[in-house]
XYZ file of C-alpha atoms in Angstrom:
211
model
C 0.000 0.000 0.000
C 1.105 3.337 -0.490
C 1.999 6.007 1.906
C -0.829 5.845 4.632
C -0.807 8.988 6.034
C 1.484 12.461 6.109
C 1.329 14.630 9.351
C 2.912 18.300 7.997
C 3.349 19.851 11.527
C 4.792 22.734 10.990
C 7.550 23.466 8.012
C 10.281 21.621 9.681
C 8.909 18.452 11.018
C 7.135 15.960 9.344
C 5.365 12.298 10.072
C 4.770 9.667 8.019
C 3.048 6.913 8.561
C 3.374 3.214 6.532
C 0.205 0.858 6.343
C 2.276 -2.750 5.821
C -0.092 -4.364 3.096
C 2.946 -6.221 1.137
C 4.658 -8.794 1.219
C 8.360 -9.478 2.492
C 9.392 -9.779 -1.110
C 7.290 -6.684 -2.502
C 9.291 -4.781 0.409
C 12.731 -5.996 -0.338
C 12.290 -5.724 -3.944
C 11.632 -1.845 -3.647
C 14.374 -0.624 -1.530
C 18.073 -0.118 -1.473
C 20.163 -1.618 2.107
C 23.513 -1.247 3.084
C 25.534 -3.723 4.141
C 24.868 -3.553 7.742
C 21.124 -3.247 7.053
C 21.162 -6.284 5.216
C 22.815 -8.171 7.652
C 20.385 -6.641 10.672
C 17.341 -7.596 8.403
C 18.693 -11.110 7.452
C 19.093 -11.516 11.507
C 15.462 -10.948 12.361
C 13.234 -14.530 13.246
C 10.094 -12.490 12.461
C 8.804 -11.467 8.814
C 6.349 -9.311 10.820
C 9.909 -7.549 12.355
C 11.419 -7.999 8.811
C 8.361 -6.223 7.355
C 8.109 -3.419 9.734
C 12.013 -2.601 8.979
C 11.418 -2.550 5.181
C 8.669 -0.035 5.447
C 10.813 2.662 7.856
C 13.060 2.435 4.182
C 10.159 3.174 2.419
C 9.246 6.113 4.760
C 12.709 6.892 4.107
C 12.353 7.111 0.579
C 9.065 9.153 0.503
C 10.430 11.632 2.657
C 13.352 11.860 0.495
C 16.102 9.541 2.009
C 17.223 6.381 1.987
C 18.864 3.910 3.851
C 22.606 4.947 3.331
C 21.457 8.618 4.855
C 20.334 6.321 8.322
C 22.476 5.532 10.906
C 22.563 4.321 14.606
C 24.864 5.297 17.495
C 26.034 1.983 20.179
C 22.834 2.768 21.814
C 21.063 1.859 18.945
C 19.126 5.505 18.394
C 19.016 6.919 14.563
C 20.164 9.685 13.357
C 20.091 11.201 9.658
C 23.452 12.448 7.939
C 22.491 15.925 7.672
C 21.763 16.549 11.167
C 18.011 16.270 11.097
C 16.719 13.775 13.989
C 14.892 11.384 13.289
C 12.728 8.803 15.214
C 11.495 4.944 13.957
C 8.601 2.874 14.941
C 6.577 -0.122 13.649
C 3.877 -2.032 15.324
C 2.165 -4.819 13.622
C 0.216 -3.328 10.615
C 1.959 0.122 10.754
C 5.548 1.796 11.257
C 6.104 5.545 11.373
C 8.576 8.041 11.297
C 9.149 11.919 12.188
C 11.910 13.661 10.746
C 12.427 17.177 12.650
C 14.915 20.215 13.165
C 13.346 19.770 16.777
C 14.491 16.906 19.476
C 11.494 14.586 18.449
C 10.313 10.630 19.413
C 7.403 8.712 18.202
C 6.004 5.623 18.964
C 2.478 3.449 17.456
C 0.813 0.859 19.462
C -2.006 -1.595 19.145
C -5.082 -0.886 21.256
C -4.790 -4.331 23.301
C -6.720 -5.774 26.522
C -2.906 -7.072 26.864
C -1.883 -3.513 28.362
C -4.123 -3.977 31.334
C -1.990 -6.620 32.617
C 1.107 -4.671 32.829
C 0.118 -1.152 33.371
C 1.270 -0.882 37.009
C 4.655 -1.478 35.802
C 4.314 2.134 33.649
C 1.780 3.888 35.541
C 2.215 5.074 39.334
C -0.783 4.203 41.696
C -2.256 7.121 42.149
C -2.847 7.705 37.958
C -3.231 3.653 38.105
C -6.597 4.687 40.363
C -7.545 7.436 38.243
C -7.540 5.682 34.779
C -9.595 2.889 36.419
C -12.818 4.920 37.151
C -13.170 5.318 32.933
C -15.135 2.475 30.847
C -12.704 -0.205 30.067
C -12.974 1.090 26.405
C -11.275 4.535 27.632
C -8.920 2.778 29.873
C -7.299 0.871 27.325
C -7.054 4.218 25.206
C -5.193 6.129 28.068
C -3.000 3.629 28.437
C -1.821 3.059 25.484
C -1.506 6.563 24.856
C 0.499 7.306 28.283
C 2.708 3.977 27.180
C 3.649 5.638 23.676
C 4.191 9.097 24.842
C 6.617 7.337 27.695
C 8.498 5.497 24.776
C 8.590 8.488 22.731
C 10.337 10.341 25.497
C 12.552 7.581 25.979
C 13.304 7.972 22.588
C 14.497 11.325 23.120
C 17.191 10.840 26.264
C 17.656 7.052 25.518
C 19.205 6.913 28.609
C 19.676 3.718 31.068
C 18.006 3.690 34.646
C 15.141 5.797 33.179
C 11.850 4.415 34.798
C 8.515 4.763 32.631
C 6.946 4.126 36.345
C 9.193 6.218 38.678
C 11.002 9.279 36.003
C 8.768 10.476 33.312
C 4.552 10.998 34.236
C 2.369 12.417 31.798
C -0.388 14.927 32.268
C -3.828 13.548 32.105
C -5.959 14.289 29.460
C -9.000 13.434 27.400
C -8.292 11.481 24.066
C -10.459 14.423 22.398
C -7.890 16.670 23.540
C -5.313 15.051 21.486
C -2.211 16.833 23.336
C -0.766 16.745 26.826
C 1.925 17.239 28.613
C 5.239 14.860 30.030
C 7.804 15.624 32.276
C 11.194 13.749 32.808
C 12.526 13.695 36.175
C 15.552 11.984 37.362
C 18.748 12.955 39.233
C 19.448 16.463 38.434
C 17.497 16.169 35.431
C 13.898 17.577 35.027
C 12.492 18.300 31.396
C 9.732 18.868 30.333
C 7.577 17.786 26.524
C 4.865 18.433 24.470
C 2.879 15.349 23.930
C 0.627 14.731 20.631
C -1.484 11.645 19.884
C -4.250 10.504 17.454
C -5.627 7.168 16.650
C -5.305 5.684 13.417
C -7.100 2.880 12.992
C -7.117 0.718 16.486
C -3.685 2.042 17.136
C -2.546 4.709 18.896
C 0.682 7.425 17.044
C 1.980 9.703 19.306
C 5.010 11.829 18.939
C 6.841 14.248 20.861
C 9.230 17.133 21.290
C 11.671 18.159 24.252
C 10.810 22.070 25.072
């Protein structure tokens, strides 16, 4: 399938997001890899991985790039030759990219029942409380949203000992509202970001920006 969906949010940042329709050989058969791409993709046990990573390279290419301009540092985050950040991320049916001037992270998730069973290892116990009071519906919503905009963050710093639980809480919000608030807090370190989300199909894209 074509390009699924272009987010234009202001004249330096843009998002793109990939609905994965074809086929691991439809995929491979339109892009270019490096070396060490080809080796990382030949690596993977999953198609549905394998897939996912083929259509970031086609995100690359309709934003104008390709794999050659991508690269990763030892922690594994990617940056773009010319100095533009970038951030990658593919769930099931859909990957995504944002390519900024800004600091920016993004992340897509399934809506799943499955993120009940582990949100008190994201989510404090006083929000844990809160979400709980909304229709089951609206609870799985929230969280999925507050997991992506923690990732997304995470994204950012990519730092080790942050806690999704304990170092970076997010504002509440309605899903209407379709923006919120996150702030990072941990040693000597408190900063604060601009959350965005929307769903797309039954998955959540949100992306962020460090202020």
């Amino acid at each position: 399938m074509p390009l699924f969906k272009t987010i234009n949010f202001n004249p330096s940042t843009q998002i793109l997001v990939w609905k994965i329709t074809e086929s691991y050989e439809e995929l491979f058969h339109d892009v270019q890899l490096s070396e060490k791409s080809l080796q990382r993709l030949h690596g993977m046990k999953s198609e549905l991985h394998q897939r996912g990573f083929l259509s970031v390279r086609k995100l690359l290419q309709e934003a104008g790039y390709n794999d050659f301009d991508l690269y990763y540092d030892e922690s594994g985050k990617p940056y773009l030759q010319n100095g533009k950040f970038i951030s990658i991320s593919h769930s099931f049916r859909f990957s995504t990219i944002i390519i900024s001037d800004q600091k920016a992270g993004i992340d897509i998730e399934m809506q799943r029942e499955k993120i009940l069973k582990i949100a008190d290892k994201f989510v404090n116990n006083k929000e844990l409380q809160r979400l709980q009071s909304f229709d089951n519906q609206d609870y799985i919503k929230k969280l999925t949203t507050k997991w992506g905009a923690k990732e997304a963050v995470f994204k950012i710093r990519n730092e080790k000992g942050i806690s999704f639980k304990h170092h970076i809480q997010v504002s509440p919000f309605e899903i209407v509202d379709k923006k919120t608030t996150a702030i990072l807090e941990i040693e000597n370190t408190k900063q604060q970001f601009s959350i965005y989300f929307e769903e797309v199909e039954d998955f959540i894209l949100v992306y962020t920006f460090e202020n």
